[in-house]
Each structure stands twice: as structure tokens, then as C-alpha cells.
mmCIF file of C-alpha atoms in Angstrom:
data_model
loop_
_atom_site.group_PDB
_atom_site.id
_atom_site.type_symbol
_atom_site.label_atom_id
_atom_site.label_comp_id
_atom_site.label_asym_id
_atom_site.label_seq_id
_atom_site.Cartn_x
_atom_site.Cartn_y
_atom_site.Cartn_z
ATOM 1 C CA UNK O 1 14.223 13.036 -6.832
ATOM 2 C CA UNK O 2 13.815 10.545 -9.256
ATOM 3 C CA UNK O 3 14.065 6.696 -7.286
ATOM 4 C CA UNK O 4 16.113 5.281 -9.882
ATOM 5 C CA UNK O 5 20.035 4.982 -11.049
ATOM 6 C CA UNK O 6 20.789 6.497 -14.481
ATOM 7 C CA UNK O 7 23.978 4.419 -14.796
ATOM 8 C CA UNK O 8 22.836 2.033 -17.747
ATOM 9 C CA UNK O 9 23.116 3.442 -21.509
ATOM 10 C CA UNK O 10 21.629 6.631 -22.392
ATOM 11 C CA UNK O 11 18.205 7.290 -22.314
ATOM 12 C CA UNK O 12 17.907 3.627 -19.873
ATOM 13 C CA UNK O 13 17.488 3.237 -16.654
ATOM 14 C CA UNK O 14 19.098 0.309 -14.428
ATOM 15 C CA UNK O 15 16.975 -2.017 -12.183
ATOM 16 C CA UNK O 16 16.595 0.677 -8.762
ATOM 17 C CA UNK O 17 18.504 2.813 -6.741
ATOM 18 C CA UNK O 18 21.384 0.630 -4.391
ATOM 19 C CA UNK O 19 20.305 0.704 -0.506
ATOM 20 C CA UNK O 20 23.422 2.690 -0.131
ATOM 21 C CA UNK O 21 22.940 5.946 -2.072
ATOM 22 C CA UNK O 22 20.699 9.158 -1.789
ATOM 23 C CA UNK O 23 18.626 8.274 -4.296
ATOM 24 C CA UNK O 24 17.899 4.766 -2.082
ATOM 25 C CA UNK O 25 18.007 6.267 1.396
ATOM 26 C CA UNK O 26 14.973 8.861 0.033
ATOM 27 C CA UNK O 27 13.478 5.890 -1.776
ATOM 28 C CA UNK O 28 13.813 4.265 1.588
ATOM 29 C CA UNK O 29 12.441 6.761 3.670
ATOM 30 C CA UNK O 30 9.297 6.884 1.279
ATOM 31 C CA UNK O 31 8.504 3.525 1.621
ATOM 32 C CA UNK O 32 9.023 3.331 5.243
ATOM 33 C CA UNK O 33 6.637 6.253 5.671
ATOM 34 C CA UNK O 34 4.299 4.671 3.576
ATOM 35 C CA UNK O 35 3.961 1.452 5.577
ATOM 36 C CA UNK O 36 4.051 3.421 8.654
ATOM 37 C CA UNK O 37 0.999 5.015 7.642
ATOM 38 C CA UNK O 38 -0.625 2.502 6.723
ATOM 39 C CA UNK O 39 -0.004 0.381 10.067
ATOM 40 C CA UNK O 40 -1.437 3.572 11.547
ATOM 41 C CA UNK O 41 -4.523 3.510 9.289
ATOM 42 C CA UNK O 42 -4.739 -0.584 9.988
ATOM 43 C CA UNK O 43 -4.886 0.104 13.697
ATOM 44 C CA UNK O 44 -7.647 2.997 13.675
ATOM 45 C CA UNK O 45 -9.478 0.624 11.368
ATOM 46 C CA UNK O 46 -9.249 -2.249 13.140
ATOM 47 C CA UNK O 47 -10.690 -0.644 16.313
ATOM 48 C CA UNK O 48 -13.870 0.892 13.996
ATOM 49 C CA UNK O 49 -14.339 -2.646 13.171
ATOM 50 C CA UNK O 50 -14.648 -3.674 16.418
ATOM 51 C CA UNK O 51 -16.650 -1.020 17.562
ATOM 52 C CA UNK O 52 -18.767 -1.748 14.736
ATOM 53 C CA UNK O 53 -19.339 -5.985 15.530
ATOM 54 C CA UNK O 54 -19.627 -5.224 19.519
ATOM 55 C CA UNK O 55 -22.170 -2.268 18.609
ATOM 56 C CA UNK O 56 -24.327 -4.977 16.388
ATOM 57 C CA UNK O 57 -23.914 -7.635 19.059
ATOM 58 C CA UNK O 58 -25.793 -6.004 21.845
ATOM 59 C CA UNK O 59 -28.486 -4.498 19.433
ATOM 60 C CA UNK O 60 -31.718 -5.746 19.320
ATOM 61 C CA UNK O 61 -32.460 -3.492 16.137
ATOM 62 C CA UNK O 62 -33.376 -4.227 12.596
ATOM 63 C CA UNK O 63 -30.509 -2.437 10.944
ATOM 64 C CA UNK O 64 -32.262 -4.030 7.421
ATOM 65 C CA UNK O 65 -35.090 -1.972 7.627
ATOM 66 C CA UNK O 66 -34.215 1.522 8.944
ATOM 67 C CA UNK O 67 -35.210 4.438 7.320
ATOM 68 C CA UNK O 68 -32.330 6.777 9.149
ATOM 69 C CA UNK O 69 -29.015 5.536 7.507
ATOM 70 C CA UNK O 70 -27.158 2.404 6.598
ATOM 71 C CA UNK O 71 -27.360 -0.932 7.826
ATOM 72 C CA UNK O 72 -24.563 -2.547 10.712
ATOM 73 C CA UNK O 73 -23.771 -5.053 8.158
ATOM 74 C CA UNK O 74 -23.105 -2.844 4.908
ATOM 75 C CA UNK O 75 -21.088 -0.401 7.657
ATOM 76 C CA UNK O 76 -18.993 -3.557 8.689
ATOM 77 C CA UNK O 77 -18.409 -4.492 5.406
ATOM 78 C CA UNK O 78 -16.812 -1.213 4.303
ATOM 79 C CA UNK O 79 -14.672 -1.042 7.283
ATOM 80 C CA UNK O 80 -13.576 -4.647 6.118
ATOM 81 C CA UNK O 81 -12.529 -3.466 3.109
ATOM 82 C CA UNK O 82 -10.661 -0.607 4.073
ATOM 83 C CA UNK O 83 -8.905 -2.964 6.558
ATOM 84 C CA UNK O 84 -7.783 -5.494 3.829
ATOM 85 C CA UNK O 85 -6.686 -2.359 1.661
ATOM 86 C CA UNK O 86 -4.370 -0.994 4.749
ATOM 87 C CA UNK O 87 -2.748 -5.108 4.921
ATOM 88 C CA UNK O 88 -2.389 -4.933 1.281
ATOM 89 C CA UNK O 89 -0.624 -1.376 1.208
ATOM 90 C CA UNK O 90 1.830 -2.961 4.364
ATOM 91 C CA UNK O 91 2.759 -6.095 1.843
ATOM 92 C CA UNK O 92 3.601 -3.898 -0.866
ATOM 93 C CA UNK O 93 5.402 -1.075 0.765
ATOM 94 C CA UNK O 94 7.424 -4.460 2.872
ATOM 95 C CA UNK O 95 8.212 -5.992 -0.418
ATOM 96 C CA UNK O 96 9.454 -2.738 -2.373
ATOM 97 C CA UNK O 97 11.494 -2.619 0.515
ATOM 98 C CA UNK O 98 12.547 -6.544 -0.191
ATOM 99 C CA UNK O 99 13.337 -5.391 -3.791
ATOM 100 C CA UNK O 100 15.373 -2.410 -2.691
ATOM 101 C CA UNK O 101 17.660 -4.322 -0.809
ATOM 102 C CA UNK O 102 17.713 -7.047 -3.608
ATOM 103 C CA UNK O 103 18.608 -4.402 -6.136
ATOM 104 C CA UNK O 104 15.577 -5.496 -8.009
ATOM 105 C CA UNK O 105 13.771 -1.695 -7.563
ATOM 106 C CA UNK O 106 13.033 -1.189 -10.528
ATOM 107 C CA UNK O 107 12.291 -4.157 -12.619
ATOM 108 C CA UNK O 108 9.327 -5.268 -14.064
ATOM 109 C CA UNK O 109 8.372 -8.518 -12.267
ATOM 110 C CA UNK O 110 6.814 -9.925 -15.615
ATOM 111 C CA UNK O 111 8.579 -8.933 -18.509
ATOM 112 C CA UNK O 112 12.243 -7.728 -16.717
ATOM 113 C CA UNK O 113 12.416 -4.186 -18.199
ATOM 114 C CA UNK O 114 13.062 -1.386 -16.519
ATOM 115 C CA UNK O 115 10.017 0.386 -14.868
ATOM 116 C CA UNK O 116 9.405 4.112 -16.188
ATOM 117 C CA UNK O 117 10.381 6.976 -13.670
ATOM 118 C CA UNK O 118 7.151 8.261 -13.776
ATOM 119 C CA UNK O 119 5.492 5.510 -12.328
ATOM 120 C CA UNK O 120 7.727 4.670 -9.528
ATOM 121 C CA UNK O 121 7.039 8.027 -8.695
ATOM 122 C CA UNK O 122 3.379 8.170 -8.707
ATOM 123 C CA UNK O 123 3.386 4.622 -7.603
ATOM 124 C CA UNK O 124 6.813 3.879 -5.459
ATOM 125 C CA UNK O 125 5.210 0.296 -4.374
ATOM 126 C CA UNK O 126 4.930 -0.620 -8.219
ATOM 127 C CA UNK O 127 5.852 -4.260 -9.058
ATOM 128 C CA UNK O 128 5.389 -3.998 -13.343
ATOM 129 C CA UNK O 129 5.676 -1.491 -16.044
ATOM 130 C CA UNK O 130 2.506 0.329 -17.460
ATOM 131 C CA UNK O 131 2.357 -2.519 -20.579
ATOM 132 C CA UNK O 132 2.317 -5.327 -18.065
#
């Protein structure tokens, strides 16, 4: 299902789907799931990390310089990453959710024109149209 109303002029769409209908309660659902997942992901990563920075504490090694694999550091650093990607996916999925109950789903934040179906449904969490 399409996250969108279809109650604006032919061939338009209106700004996102009201809280209230099916088309908002699946939109819903979607973005909840998505956040949840991503809390889930944030946790597991968050205990690699640590893992990771206690492992490196208590080691006497030189990570720099060994042959068998990658270093501590560039191992913390991609967990770190990951991590900031999960808090990023939370904010977006929170403030769909925002614009949902706003009735702002839907709207490009730049230019105000409706965003195309086909990216809120590859990309649910989307804040502008393709052009912007």
C-alpha cells in the first residue's frame, strides 16, 4: 500500500496519509518497526563497542603492526560508525513519525511539493523529493 492520500486533483498527491486511516496506521506501523530495529541494532552495537575499547585497554599489543588482521583502532572506528548510523536511522524514523502526526508526510521539506510514491516507499523516512 501506497503511504499517501490520493484526495488532491488527479494525477496529485496530498501532503501524507492522516494518523487516523489505513493507509497511516500501516505507514505507522512501518516506521515504528523501523526505529524498533534500529534501537535493537544501537544496543548490539553499542555493546561491540565496548567490548571493543575494554578489549584494547587491557592489551599490551601493537594492533599497528600485526600481520593477522585489522588494527583495535580501525575495528573501533567502524563500530563507531555503524553506531552513529543506528542514532541517525532512530531521528529519522522519530521525526517521520513527527510529520505523520503533523500531516506533513509527505511534503518536501525544501521546496513544499508533494514527495513521489515511489520514494516514500523505498525510503518511508524521506524528508525531500528526488530534485531536492
Amino acid at each position: 500500500m501506497v503511504p499517501v492520500r490520493r484526495d488532491a486533483a488527479p494525477g496529485t498527491l496530498s501532503p501524507g496519509p492522516s494518523p487516523g486511516t489505513p493507509e497511516g496506521g500501516d505507514l505507522r506501523r512501518r516506521l515504528v518497526e523501523e526505529r524498533d530495529r534500529a534501537r535493537t541494532r544501537l544496543t548490539q552495537l553499542t555493546g561491540d563497542y565496548r567490548g571493543i575499547v575494554d578489549a584494547s585497554r587491557d592489551s599490551n599489543a601493537d594492533d599497528e603492526h600485526d600481520p593477522e588482521g585489522s588494527t583495535i583502532a580501525f575495528e573501533r572506528s567502524q563500530v563507531g560508525a555503524l553506531v552513529q548510523q543506528a542514532r541517525e536511522r532512530i531521528e529519522e524514523a522519530d521525526a517521520a513519525l513527527h510529520r505523520l502526526d503533523a500531516g506533513d508526510y509527505g511534503r518536501c521539506e525544501t521546496c513544499g511539493q508533494s514527495i513521489p510514491e515511489d520514494r516514500l516507499t523505498a525510503r518511508p523516512t524521506a524528508r525531500t523529493c528526488v530534485g531536492c
